[in-house]
Every structure is written in structure tokens, then in C-alpha cells.
Amino acid sequence: MYPASFEYARPETLEEALELLAQWGDEAKLLAGGASLVPLMKLRLAQPRYVIDIGRLRGLAGEARQDGHLAIRALTRHVEVQDSATIRSALPILHDITSQIGDPQIRNMGTLGGSVAECDPAGDWAPGLLALDASVYCVSQRGERTIAARDLFLDAFTTALEPDEVLTEVLFPLPPARSGGAHLKLERRAGDFAIANCSVQVTLDEAGRYQQIGIGVGGIALAPLKVVAAEDLLRGQQPGEDLLRQAAQAVSDCTESFSDIRGSAAYRKHVAGVLFRRALALAERRARGESVEVQHG
Amino acid sequence: MASQPVAIRINGKDYAAEVEPRLLLVDFIRRVAGLTGTHIGCDTSNCGACTIHLDGRTVKSCTMFAVQADGHELTTIEGVARGGTLHPVQQAFHEHHGLQCGYCTPGMIMSTLQLLARNSAPTREEIRRGIAGNICRCTGYQGIVDSIEAAARMLQAAPKEG
Amino acid sequence: MRMDGSFTVTAARQQVYAFLIDPERVVKVLPDVQSSRIESPEVFSVATRVGVGPMRGTVDMRFQIAQKEPNQRAVYKGQGSGMGSNVDMETGFTLQDAGGGTEVQWYGDAKIGGRLASVAGGLLEPLAKKNISTFVAAVQRGLEEGR
């Protein structure tokens, strides 16, 4: 299988890449790791006229702490996040996410920025960004701006990024004490996209109430969703079976679920609620200081 | 379509060619470099038969353009044995029935090498997760997992081989 | 995959019917049409741009008016292919007087097979629904403006 012909450019600098994007606009696609774009091109479902390979731009990979945030740059590979001890201790949920993406080869190729900008409805990064209230930093020749995760994921494979913008960094707020998060995914077979996935990040107050909570789900709607209804139910409350059942119902209800080979709509709705409860339980244990492993690939 | 100069070092040897940007890395390896040990299985990024090491990390070479690997170093299955002696991982696959038809084997071995470099004594569960990106349609994986366990023991007994 | 709904327009039933069975006018309101050809008063084909994110292409559709009941009902059947996939669809409109205007009850049924179906999987259903909604909205708009 071969993609349609395209023109290839490998800019040396981000500025050069932005210039090409401004020039070619909608007819160009950015190639980062290629883990998703290359298969789509081989199937000829994507046939960009121009491919701008930013995969080796210097300065667009790696992590840094800044102003209460953990900034992970766009070209950081999934495996680099998975392997980073500093990321794992600050935000164990990101280790959960990156351990569950695809398979080892995909994690070696795929990048954070590529995955977030692609916005696959069943991708693993987006629920994490939504649960953590992360934001993305993007630049174009017109300037730069920050987009909150909740304003970023608009529709299937569609984000708020303009065709001339490059996502350069994801900013994760560093959580206060007594915080924990977890990401869980149910897949049909190894390496597949999720039937459903769920990220939960929680901060407990001294009395054990949910002081702050973020919930993101994927695989169950055209776009990844932040489940504000469940967050509002739980915030400020003491954990309890009735409350949790209501919150899980809110997670199930927020879905505009559909049936496909990976599962029926009803099954997906159910699974989203179950994953939410399990992820919340893990997040709470981590918030209490327990070190918990999530079973993942 | 303008062709693009590409220079890639494979198993310590340099290969250069002018290629179309859409040339897949696996075809550069097989046709330009003539190294046909790297197989094309599903051609859709699922099966892992085309797995190679790019700068020391496994990638599926059917899902990369050769231009992306320009200036990088690759290791393919041909670069695993040393001086006509099988690498312990290859030896273990040979001894423990880690293959039947052999089609997935080059990719399976490349993934095993990375798995054991990251985790020198994996459990059977960890082995299965480590080769999650490689599909075998003959063995049912038992022989492969046995082989990888054996390879881990052999490499630990002779750590310099790794 | 099937969906249905209804909308009301201020146009009279005869006007709505005349619009619905006139390929010339229907083609004009279809979204993202690149080229079109009217083959006969009942058959037309269009090349439509479709796309989700990086997946983009053209689908060639051929429609024919499969059923006509003057001032009451019109049914379109369409077949097409593109992006390594094939589409079969049927859309029907049933008209009723409503106040001074017309209530249009519609349904849409689409089957998609091939490469898109295998890659997009569950996305197809919501996407097809969205396309049908866009189509129906376009017809509604055409009726409002065409008065």
C-alpha cells in the first residue's frame, strides 16, 4: 500500500515550518511521529499535497517545570513520558496514559503533540488533558495563544487549532498535596484503540472530601468529553456509595454513544461508568499516598 | 514529484539514494539496501513483522517514510548475529520453538531485544506486553514466551552479550 | 443506520413538492458539491467533498427519484463510491399541511462499506447522521429561500 504522491519539506526551524504552513494552509499536514498520519495516508484516506516533517525540530521535545505547571513539549514521544521518573512522581496519571497507548512500537514513534492535535475520539491523551485541566500552547505566524483542553477538542479528528498553527507544548497544572489521578482503558485486543477510556484526577481535603476533581472520557462520543456534570456532583462532597453511583450515571449519560465492532452503544455507556469508578478509586488511593500500579501494556 | 536524497546507516553500513518522499522505510531497507530479512506482513501497522530499531528503539518500518529516517541509524535482523554466531535471543528462539513458519520472527526478535534491554528479567505477563506490537499466527505464543524467558536467562548468565 | 425528523416551512405543500422533485434546485442546495450533472428529470449525479480532520476525499453519488406522489411524498435513492468505500442511501420526505405552511417529515437511511467503514468504525454512524442532518437542513434552507 502506497500513499498518493506528496511534496515533502523538512524545515530546520519552527519559524520555517510556520512559514510553510502559512503558505500552504489546509493543503499541508504536519508530520511528527507519523504513527497515525502515515497509516491514513497509506489507506489514501488522507492525501495531503504537502507534508511538513517537523519530527526532528530541535527544542520541541522534553519536559520542564514552570510556574506551577509541568510543560511537556509537543514532540516528546509517548515512551519518553512513560519512562520519565519526574513525570511519574508528579503526575502518575500520565504514566498510566502512556503505558496504555497502542503497543511498544507505536509508543516509540508517536508524539504527545501529534496525538493531541489528531484528536482521535478514542485516543488516550485527551481524557487526561481534560481531567487535569491542561492547556496547549500553540504558535503561528500570526502570534501565539494558549487553548484550554476543554475548548480544544471540538469533534472527531477536529480541534480548535487553525490550519496554520503548530501545537508546541502541553501545560499540566502541578497538583497540590493529597492529589492523585489514574487513567484506565478497555480495549478489545492488544494495541487497539479504546472501547472506552477514562481519566480521573482528584484532590482530597483534610476531611477526605473531594476538594477538586477532573473527569475526562473517550471512545464514547465524537469528541473526548470533560464530564462536568459528574465533577459538579462530587466537588466538596464526602465519598459515598449513593453519590458515586449518581456520578457514574452522569458519566454514562454524557455520552452520545454509538455501536460499532468494538461494542454496542449500551455496552460503551456501561463501560464508561465502570471505568470511571475504578479510575476514581485508584486516584483516591494515590491521593492518600499509596503507590498503586495500573495494569497496562 | 521531486525526489529526495536519503542517507541511512543500517547495521553499521551507509546506504544513500535519491527516493520519492513516499517511499516507505521498509522498502528502502528491502529494495535499496537489499536487506530482505525485514518482512512486510500486514502493511497496516498492526503485525510488527517489519519491526526494526531506529536509533535503538523499535519502530514499524512499514509506517515510516524513508525520508524520516534520513541521517539516522537502523539495526535490522541481519545486524543481530555477531560474526556468524547467533545472538542469544536468536539461539533461544531456535532452541525453544519460538517459531513455526518464521515470518514474524525477525520482528519478534527485534522487539525482544528492546524488551530485554528495558527489563532484563521480565515476567511472562511482562513478556506478553512487551511483544504486544507483534503478531504470530502459528505458535499461539507459548513457544515465543518460553524463548524470551530462556533468552533473558542466557543474557543474564553472559551479560556482555546483550 | 437510520434517522428521521421533521421540520415546518412557510411554503405551501405544492411549492415544497415542486422543489423536492426538481433536481436542478435540489442540487443547488446540497452542501460541498464540487460538480453535478442532471441526467434526466429524475436522475442526477454529484461529486461531493467529504472529510473528517485529515481524512478527506470526494464521493461520487448518483441519485434518482424513486417514488413520487404529487404534493405528498418524494423518495430519493442514491448510490456512490469514493475514498475506497461505497455508500447506499435513501431519503424520503412526506408532506402535510401545517397552518399556512407545510410540515415535512423526513427519514434518511445510509449504509457505508469499504475502507472508511473499517477504519472509522463506530464514527461512521454519528458522521453519517451529521451528513444527513446537513442535507436536510440544506433542503429546509433551500425551501425557505426558494419562496
Coordinates of N, CA, C and O in Angstrom, one line a residue, chain B:
Chain B
M1 N 7.2 14.2 -9.2 CA 7.4 14.6 -7.8 C 8.9 14.6 -7.5 O 9.6 13.6 -7.8
A2 N 9.4 15.6 -6.9 CA 10.8 15.8 -6.6 C 11.3 14.7 -5.7 O 10.7 14.3 -4.8
S3 N 12.5 14.1 -6.1 CA 13.0 13.0 -5.3 C 13.9 13.7 -4.2 O 14.3 14.8 -4.4
Q4 N 14.2 12.9 -3.2 CA 14.8 13.5 -2.0 C 16.0 12.6 -1.7 O 15.9 11.4 -1.7
P5 N 17.2 13.2 -1.4 CA 18.3 12.4 -1.1 C 18.2 11.9 0.4 O 17.8 12.6 1.2
V6 N 18.5 10.6 0.5 CA 18.4 10.0 1.8 C 19.6 9.2 2.1 O 20.1 8.4 1.2
A7 N 20.2 9.3 3.3 CA 21.3 8.5 3.7 C 21.0 7.9 5.0 O 20.7 8.6 6.0
I8 N 21.1 6.6 5.1 CA 20.7 5.9 6.3 C 21.8 4.9 6.6 O 22.3 4.2 5.7
R9 N 22.2 4.8 7.9 CA 23.2 3.8 8.3 C 22.4 2.6 8.8 O 21.6 2.7 9.7
I10 N 22.6 1.4 8.1 CA 21.9 0.2 8.5 C 23.0 -0.8 8.9 O 23.8 -1.2 8.1
N11 N 22.8 -1.3 10.1 CA 23.8 -2.3 10.7 C 25.2 -1.9 10.4 O 26.1 -2.7 10.1
G12 N 25.5 -0.6 10.6 CA 26.9 -0.1 10.6 C 27.3 0.2 9.2 O 28.5 0.7 9.0
K13 N 26.5 0.0 8.2 CA 26.9 0.3 6.8 C 26.0 1.5 6.2 O 24.8 1.5 6.5
D14 N 26.6 2.4 5.5 CA 25.9 3.5 5.0 C 25.2 3.2 3.6 O 25.9 2.6 2.7
Y15 N 24.0 3.6 3.5 CA 23.3 3.5 2.2 C 22.7 4.9 1.9 O 22.2 5.6 2.7
A16 N 22.9 5.2 0.6 CA 22.3 6.5 0.2 C 21.6 6.3 -1.2 O 22.0 5.5 -2.0
A17 N 20.5 7.1 -1.3 CA 19.8 7.0 -2.6 C 18.9 8.2 -2.7 O 18.6 8.9 -1.7
E18 N 18.5 8.5 -3.9 CA 17.5 9.5 -4.2 C 16.2 8.8 -4.2 O 16.0 7.9 -5.1
V19 N 15.3 9.2 -3.4 CA 14.0 8.4 -3.3 C 12.8 9.4 -3.4 O 12.9 10.6 -3.1
E20 N 11.7 8.8 -3.8 CA 10.4 9.6 -3.7 C 10.1 9.7 -2.2 O 10.3 8.8 -1.4
P21 N 9.5 10.9 -1.8 CA 9.2 11.1 -0.4 C 8.3 10.0 0.2 O 8.3 9.7 1.4
R22 N 7.5 9.4 -0.7 CA 6.5 8.4 -0.2 C 7.1 7.0 -0.1 O 6.4 6.1 0.4
L23 N 8.4 6.9 -0.4 CA 9.0 5.5 -0.2 C 8.9 5.1 1.2 O 9.4 5.9 2.1
L24 N 8.4 4.0 1.5 CA 8.3 3.5 2.9 C 9.7 3.0 3.4 O 10.5 2.4 2.6
L25 N 10.0 3.2 4.6 CA 11.3 2.8 5.2 C 11.5 1.3 4.9 O 12.6 0.9 4.6
V26 N 10.5 0.5 5.1 CA 10.7 -0.9 4.9 C 11.1 -1.3 3.5 O 12.0 -2.2 3.3
D27 N 10.7 -0.5 2.5 CA 11.1 -0.7 1.1 C 12.5 -0.2 0.9 O 13.2 -0.7 0.0
F28 N 12.9 0.9 1.6 CA 14.3 1.3 1.5 C 15.2 0.2 2.0 O 16.2 -0.2 1.4
I29 N 14.8 -0.4 3.1 CA 15.6 -1.5 3.7 C 15.7 -2.7 2.7 O 16.8 -3.2 2.5
R30 N 14.5 -3.1 2.2 CA 14.5 -4.3 1.4 C 15.0 -4.1 0.0 O 15.8 -4.9 -0.5
R31 N 14.6 -2.9 -0.6 CA 15.0 -2.8 -2.1 C 16.3 -2.0 -2.3 O 17.1 -2.4 -3.1
V32 N 16.4 -0.9 -1.5 CA 17.6 -0.1 -1.7 C 18.8 -0.8 -1.1 O 19.9 -1.0 -1.7
A33 N 18.6 -1.2 0.2 CA 19.8 -1.8 0.9 C 19.8 -3.3 0.6 O 20.8 -4.0 0.9
G34 N 18.8 -3.9 0.1 CA 18.8 -5.3 -0.3 C 18.7 -6.2 1.0 O 19.1 -7.4 0.9
L35 N 18.3 -5.7 2.1 CA 18.2 -6.5 3.3 C 16.8 -7.0 3.5 O 15.9 -6.3 4.0
T36 N 16.5 -8.2 3.0 CA 15.2 -8.7 3.0 C 14.8 -9.5 4.2 O 13.7 -10.1 4.2
G37 N 15.6 -9.5 5.2 CA 15.2 -10.1 6.5 C 14.1 -9.4 7.2 O 13.3 -10.0 7.9
T38 N 13.9 -8.1 6.9 CA 12.8 -7.4 7.5 C 11.6 -7.6 6.6 O 11.6 -7.3 5.4
H39 N 10.5 -8.2 7.2 CA 9.4 -8.6 6.4 C 8.2 -7.6 6.4 O 8.1 -6.8 7.3
I40 N 7.5 -7.7 5.3 CA 6.2 -6.9 5.3 C 5.1 -7.9 5.5 O 4.9 -8.8 4.7
G41 N 4.4 -7.7 6.6 CA 3.3 -8.6 6.9 C 1.9 -8.0 6.5 O 1.5 -8.1 5.4
C42 N 1.4 -7.3 7.5 CA 0.0 -6.7 7.2 C 0.1 -5.4 6.4 O -0.9 -5.1 5.8
D43 N 1.2 -4.7 6.5 CA 1.3 -3.4 5.8 C 0.4 -2.4 6.3 O 0.1 -1.4 5.7
T44 N -0.2 -2.6 7.5 CA -1.1 -1.6 8.1 C -0.8 -1.2 9.5 O -1.6 -0.8 10.3
S45 N 0.5 -1.5 9.9 CA 1.0 -1.0 11.2 C 0.4 -1.9 12.4 O 0.5 -1.5 13.5
N46 N -0.1 -3.1 12.1 CA -0.6 -3.9 13.1 C 0.3 -5.0 13.5 O 0.5 -5.3 14.7
C47 N 0.9 -5.7 12.5 CA 1.5 -7.0 12.8 C 2.9 -7.0 13.4 O 3.4 -7.9 14.0
G48 N 3.7 -6.0 13.1 CA 5.0 -5.9 13.6 C 6.1 -6.7 12.9 O 7.2 -6.7 13.4
A49 N 5.8 -7.4 11.8 CA 6.8 -8.2 11.1 C 7.9 -7.3 10.6 O 9.1 -7.7 10.5
C50 N 7.6 -6.0 10.4 CA 8.6 -5.1 9.8 C 9.4 -4.3 10.9 O 10.0 -3.3 10.6
T51 N 9.3 -4.8 12.1 CA 9.9 -4.1 13.3 C 11.4 -4.0 13.1 O 12.1 -5.1 12.9
I52 N 12.0 -2.8 13.3 CA 13.4 -2.6 13.2 C 13.8 -1.7 14.4 O 12.9 -1.2 15.1
H53 N 15.1 -1.5 14.6 CA 15.5 -0.5 15.6 C 15.9 0.8 14.9 O 16.7 0.8 14.0
L54 N 15.3 1.9 15.3 CA 15.7 3.2 14.8 C 16.3 3.9 16.0 O 15.7 4.2 17.0
D55 N 17.6 4.2 15.9 CA 18.4 4.8 17.0 C 18.1 4.1 18.3 O 17.9 4.7 19.3
G56 N 18.0 2.8 18.2 CA 17.9 1.9 19.4 C 16.5 1.6 19.8 O 16.3 0.9 20.8
R57 N 15.5 2.2 19.1 CA 14.1 2.0 19.6 C 13.4 1.3 18.5 O 13.5 1.6 17.3
T58 N 12.5 0.3 18.9 CA 11.7 -0.4 17.9 C 10.7 0.5 17.2 O 10.0 1.3 17.9
V59 N 10.6 0.4 15.9 CA 9.5 1.1 15.1 C 9.1 0.1 14.0 O 9.8 -0.8 13.7
K60 N 7.9 0.4 13.5 CA 7.3 -0.4 12.4 C 7.7 0.3 11.1 O 7.2 1.4 10.9
S61 N 8.6 -0.4 10.4 CA 9.2 0.3 9.2 C 8.2 0.4 8.1 O 8.5 1.1 7.1
C62 N 7.1 -0.2 8.2 CA 6.0 0.0 7.1 C 5.3 1.2 7.4 O 4.4 1.7 6.6
T63 N 5.5 1.9 8.5 CA 4.7 3.0 8.9 C 5.5 4.2 9.1 O 5.3 5.1 10.0
M64 N 6.6 4.3 8.3 CA 7.5 5.4 8.3 C 8.0 5.6 6.9 O 8.1 4.7 6.2
F65 N 8.2 6.9 6.6 CA 8.8 7.2 5.3 C 10.3 7.1 5.4 O 10.8 7.5 6.5
A66 N 11.0 6.6 4.4 CA 12.4 6.6 4.4 C 13.0 8.0 4.7 O 14.0 8.0 5.4
V67 N 12.4 9.0 4.2 CA 12.9 10.4 4.4 C 12.9 10.7 5.9 O 13.8 11.5 6.4
Q68 N 12.0 10.1 6.7 CA 12.0 10.4 8.1 C 13.3 9.8 8.8 O 13.6 10.2 9.9
A69 N 13.8 8.8 8.2 CA 15.0 8.1 8.8 C 16.3 8.6 8.3 O 17.4 8.2 8.7
D70 N 16.2 9.6 7.4 CA 17.4 10.2 6.8 C 18.4 10.7 7.9 O 18.0 11.4 8.9
G71 N 19.6 10.2 7.9 CA 20.6 10.6 8.8 C 20.6 9.8 10.1 O 21.3 10.1 11.1
H72 N 19.7 8.8 10.2 CA 19.6 8.0 11.4 C 20.2 6.7 11.3 O 20.6 6.3 10.2
E73 N 20.3 5.9 12.4 CA 21.0 4.6 12.4 C 19.9 3.5 12.6 O 19.1 3.7 13.6
L74 N 19.9 2.5 11.8 CA 19.0 1.4 12.0 C 19.7 0.1 12.3 O 20.9 -0.1 11.9
T75 N 19.0 -0.8 13.0 CA 19.5 -2.1 13.1 C 18.4 -3.0 12.6 O 17.2 -2.8 13.0
T76 N 18.7 -3.9 11.7 CA 17.7 -4.9 11.3 C 18.1 -6.3 11.7 O 19.2 -6.4 12.3
I77 N 17.3 -7.3 11.4 CA 17.6 -8.6 11.9 C 19.0 -9.1 11.4 O 19.7 -9.8 12.1
E78 N 19.4 -8.6 10.2 CA 20.7 -9.0 9.7 C 21.9 -8.5 10.6 O 23.0 -9.0 10.5
G79 N 21.6 -7.5 11.4 CA 22.6 -6.9 12.2 C 22.7 -7.5 13.6 O 23.4 -7.0 14.5
V80 N 21.9 -8.5 13.9 CA 21.8 -9.0 15.3 C 22.9 -10.1 15.6 O 23.5 -10.0 16.6
A81 N 23.1 -11.0 14.7 CA 24.1 -12.0 14.9 C 25.5 -11.4 14.9 O 25.7 -10.4 14.2
R82 N 26.4 -12.0 15.6 CA 27.8 -11.5 15.6 C 28.7 -12.5 15.0 O 28.8 -13.6 15.5
G83 N 29.4 -12.1 13.9 CA 30.4 -13.0 13.2 C 29.9 -14.4 13.0 O 30.6 -15.4 13.4
G84 N 28.7 -14.6 12.5 CA 28.2 -15.9 12.2 C 27.7 -16.7 13.4 O 27.3 -17.8 13.3
T85 N 27.7 -16.1 14.6 CA 27.2 -16.7 15.8 C 25.8 -16.1 16.1 O 25.7 -14.8 16.2
L86 N 24.8 -16.9 16.3 CA 23.5 -16.4 16.6 C 23.6 -15.6 17.9 O 24.3 -16.0 18.9
H87 N 22.8 -14.5 18.0 CA 22.6 -13.8 19.2 C 21.9 -14.7 20.2 O 21.1 -15.5 19.8
P88 N 22.1 -14.6 21.5 CA 21.4 -15.4 22.5 C 19.8 -15.4 22.2 O 19.2 -16.5 22.4
V89 N 19.3 -14.3 21.8 CA 17.8 -14.3 21.6 C 17.5 -15.2 20.4 O 16.5 -15.9 20.4
Q90 N 18.3 -15.1 19.4 CA 18.1 -16.0 18.2 C 18.2 -17.4 18.6 O 17.4 -18.3 18.2
Q91 N 19.3 -17.7 19.4 CA 19.6 -19.0 19.8 C 18.4 -19.6 20.6 O 18.0 -20.7 20.4
A92 N 17.9 -18.7 21.5 CA 16.8 -19.2 22.4 C 15.5 -19.5 21.5 O 14.8 -20.5 21.8
F93 N 15.2 -18.6 20.5 CA 14.1 -18.9 19.7 C 14.3 -20.2 18.9 O 13.3 -21.0 18.7
H94 N 15.5 -20.5 18.5 CA 15.8 -21.7 17.8 C 15.6 -22.9 18.7 O 15.0 -23.9 18.4
E95 N 16.1 -22.8 20.0 CA 16.0 -24.0 20.9 C 14.6 -24.2 21.5 O 14.3 -25.3 21.9
H96 N 13.9 -23.1 21.7 CA 12.6 -23.3 22.4 C 11.4 -23.2 21.5 O 10.3 -22.8 22.0
H97 N 11.5 -23.4 20.2 CA 10.4 -23.5 19.3 C 9.7 -22.1 19.3 O 8.5 -22.1 19.3
G98 N 10.5 -21.0 19.2 CA 9.9 -19.7 19.2 C 9.3 -19.3 17.8 O 8.9 -18.2 17.5
L99 N 9.4 -20.3 16.9 CA 8.8 -20.0 15.5 C 8.3 -21.3 14.9 O 8.8 -22.4 15.2
Q100 N 7.4 -21.1 14.0 CA 7.0 -22.2 13.1 C 7.3 -21.8 11.7 O 8.2 -22.2 11.1
C101 N 6.4 -20.9 11.1 CA 6.7 -20.5 9.7 C 7.8 -19.5 9.6 O 8.5 -19.4 8.6
G102 N 8.1 -18.7 10.7 CA 9.2 -17.8 10.7 C 9.0 -16.5 10.2 O 9.9 -15.6 10.2
Y103 N 7.8 -16.2 9.7 CA 7.5 -14.9 9.0 C 7.6 -13.8 10.0 O 8.1 -12.7 9.7
C104 N 7.0 -14.0 11.2 CA 7.0 -12.9 12.2 C 8.3 -12.8 13.0 O 8.5 -11.8 13.7
T105 N 9.2 -13.8 12.8 CA 10.4 -13.9 13.7 C 11.3 -12.7 13.7 O 11.7 -12.3 14.8
P106 N 11.7 -12.2 12.5 CA 12.6 -11.0 12.6 C 12.0 -9.9 13.4 O 12.8 -9.3 14.3
G107 N 10.8 -9.6 13.3 CA 10.2 -8.5 14.0 C 10.1 -8.9 15.5 O 10.3 -8.1 16.4
M108 N 9.7 -10.2 15.8 CA 9.6 -10.7 17.1 C 11.0 -10.5 17.9 O 11.0 -10.2 19.0
I109 N 12.0 -10.9 17.1 CA 13.4 -10.8 17.8 C 13.8 -9.4 18.0 O 14.3 -9.0 19.1
M110 N 13.4 -8.5 17.1 CA 13.8 -7.0 17.3 C 13.0 -6.5 18.5 O 13.6 -5.7 19.3
S111 N 11.8 -6.9 18.7 CA 11.0 -6.4 19.9 C 11.5 -7.1 21.1 O 11.6 -6.4 22.2
T112 N 12.0 -8.3 21.1 CA 12.5 -9.0 22.2 C 13.8 -8.3 22.7 O 14.0 -8.1 23.9
L113 N 14.6 -7.9 21.7 CA 15.9 -7.2 22.1 C 15.6 -6.0 22.9 O 16.2 -5.7 23.9
Q114 N 14.6 -5.2 22.5 CA 14.2 -4.0 23.2 C 13.6 -4.3 24.6 O 14.0 -3.7 25.6
L115 N 12.7 -5.3 24.6 CA 12.1 -5.7 25.8 C 13.2 -6.1 26.9 O 13.1 -5.6 28.0
L116 N 14.1 -6.9 26.5 CA 15.1 -7.3 27.4 C 16.1 -6.2 27.8 O 16.7 -6.2 28.9
A117 N 16.3 -5.3 26.9 CA 17.2 -4.1 27.2 C 16.5 -3.3 28.3 O 17.2 -2.7 29.1
R118 N 15.2 -3.2 28.2 CA 14.4 -2.4 29.2 C 14.2 -3.1 30.5 O 14.0 -2.5 31.5
N119 N 14.1 -4.4 30.4 CA 13.7 -5.2 31.6 C 14.4 -6.6 31.4 O 14.0 -7.4 30.7
S120 N 15.5 -6.8 32.2 CA 16.4 -7.9 32.0 C 15.8 -9.2 32.5 O 16.2 -10.3 32.1
A121 N 14.8 -9.1 33.4 CA 14.2 -10.4 33.9 C 12.6 -10.2 33.9 O 12.0 -10.1 35.0
P122 N 12.0 -10.1 32.7 CA 10.6 -9.9 32.7 C 9.8 -11.1 33.1 O 10.2 -12.3 32.9
T123 N 8.6 -10.9 33.7 CA 7.7 -12.0 34.0 C 7.0 -12.4 32.7 O 7.1 -11.7 31.7
R124 N 6.3 -13.5 32.7 CA 5.6 -14.0 31.4 C 4.6 -12.9 31.0 O 4.4 -12.7 29.8
E125 N 3.9 -12.3 32.0 CA 3.0 -11.2 31.7 C 3.7 -10.0 31.0 O 3.2 -9.5 30.0
E126 N 4.8 -9.7 31.6 CA 5.6 -8.5 31.0 C 6.1 -8.9 29.6 O 6.1 -8.0 28.7
I127 N 6.4 -10.1 29.4 CA 6.9 -10.5 28.1 C 5.8 -10.3 27.1 O 5.9 -9.8 26.0
R128 N 4.6 -10.8 27.5 CA 3.4 -10.7 26.6 C 3.1 -9.2 26.2 O 2.8 -8.9 25.1
R129 N 3.3 -8.3 27.2 CA 3.0 -6.9 27.0 C 4.1 -6.3 26.1 O 3.9 -5.5 25.3
G130 N 5.3 -6.9 26.3 CA 6.5 -6.3 25.5 C 6.4 -6.7 24.1 O 7.0 -6.0 23.2
I131 N 5.7 -7.8 23.7 CA 5.6 -8.2 22.3 C 4.2 -7.9 21.8 O 3.8 -8.5 20.8
A132 N 3.5 -7.0 22.5 CA 2.1 -6.7 22.1 C 2.0 -6.1 20.7 O 0.9 -6.2 20.1
G133 N 3.1 -5.6 20.2 CA 3.0 -5.0 18.9 C 3.5 -6.0 17.8 O 3.7 -5.5 16.6
N134 N 3.6 -7.2 18.1 CA 4.0 -8.2 17.1 C 3.0 -9.4 17.1 O 2.7 -10.0 18.2
I135 N 2.5 -9.7 16.0 CA 1.5 -10.8 15.9 C 2.2 -12.1 15.3 O 2.9 -12.0 14.3
C136 N 1.9 -13.2 15.9 CA 2.3 -14.5 15.4 C 1.0 -15.3 15.1 O 0.2 -15.3 16.0
R137 N 0.9 -15.9 13.9 CA -0.3 -16.6 13.6 C -0.1 -18.1 13.7 O -1.0 -18.9 13.3
C138 N 1.1 -18.5 14.0 CA 1.3 -20.0 14.1 C 1.4 -20.5 15.5 O 0.7 -21.5 15.9
T139 N 2.2 -19.9 16.3 CA 2.7 -20.6 17.5 C 1.7 -20.6 18.7 O 1.8 -21.4 19.6
G140 N 0.8 -19.6 18.7 CA 0.0 -19.4 19.9 C 0.8 -18.8 21.0 O 0.4 -18.7 22.2
Y141 N 2.0 -18.3 20.7 CA 2.9 -17.5 21.6 C 3.6 -18.3 22.7 O 4.5 -17.8 23.3
Q142 N 3.1 -19.5 23.0 CA 3.7 -20.2 24.2 C 5.2 -20.4 23.9 O 6.1 -20.1 24.8
G143 N 5.6 -20.9 22.7 CA 7.0 -21.1 22.4 C 7.8 -19.8 22.4 O 9.0 -19.7 22.8
I144 N 7.1 -18.7 22.0 CA 7.8 -17.4 21.9 C 8.1 -16.9 23.3 O 9.2 -16.5 23.6
V145 N 7.1 -17.0 24.2 CA 7.3 -16.6 25.6 C 8.4 -17.4 26.2 O 9.3 -16.9 26.9
D146 N 8.3 -18.7 26.0 CA 9.4 -19.6 26.5 C 10.7 -19.2 26.0 O 11.7 -19.1 26.8
S147 N 10.8 -18.9 24.7 CA 12.1 -18.5 24.2 C 12.6 -17.2 24.8 O 13.8 -17.1 25.1
I148 N 11.7 -16.3 25.0 CA 12.2 -15.0 25.6 C 12.6 -15.1 27.0 O 13.6 -14.6 27.4
E149 N 11.9 -16.0 27.8 CA 12.3 -16.3 29.1 C 13.7 -16.9 29.1 O 14.6 -16.5 29.9
A150 N 13.9 -17.9 28.2 CA 15.2 -18.5 28.1 C 16.3 -17.5 27.7 O 17.4 -17.5 28.2
A151 N 16.0 -16.6 26.7 CA 16.9 -15.6 26.3 C 17.4 -14.7 27.5 O 18.5 -14.4 27.6
A152 N 16.4 -14.3 28.3 CA 16.7 -13.5 29.4 C 17.7 -14.2 30.3 O 18.6 -13.6 30.8
R153 N 17.4 -15.5 30.6 CA 18.4 -16.2 31.4 C 19.8 -16.3 30.8 O 20.8 -16.1 31.5
M154 N 19.8 -16.6 29.5 CA 21.1 -16.7 28.8 C 21.9 -15.3 28.9 O 23.1 -15.3 29.1
L155 N 21.1 -14.2 28.7 CA 21.8 -12.9 28.7 C 22.2 -12.5 30.1 O 23.3 -11.9 30.2
Q156 N 21.5 -13.0 31.1 CA 21.9 -12.7 32.5 C 23.2 -13.5 32.8 O 24.0 -13.0 33.6
A157 N 23.2 -14.7 32.3 CA 24.4 -15.5 32.6 C 25.6 -15.0 31.9 O 26.8 -15.1 32.3
A158 N 25.4 -14.3 30.7 CA 26.5 -13.7 30.0 C 26.2 -12.3 29.6 O 25.9 -12.0 28.5
P159 N 26.2 -11.4 30.6 CA 25.6 -10.1 30.4 C 26.3 -9.3 29.3 O 25.6 -8.4 28.7
K160 N 27.5 -9.6 28.9 CA 28.2 -8.7 27.9 C 27.6 -9.0 26.5 O 27.8 -8.1 25.7
E161 N 26.9 -10.1 26.3 CA 26.4 -10.4 25.0 C 25.3 -9.4 24.6 O 25.1 -9.2 23.4
G162 N 24.5 -8.9 25.6 CA 23.4 -8.0 25.3 C 23.7 -6.9 24.4 O 22.9 -6.4 23.7

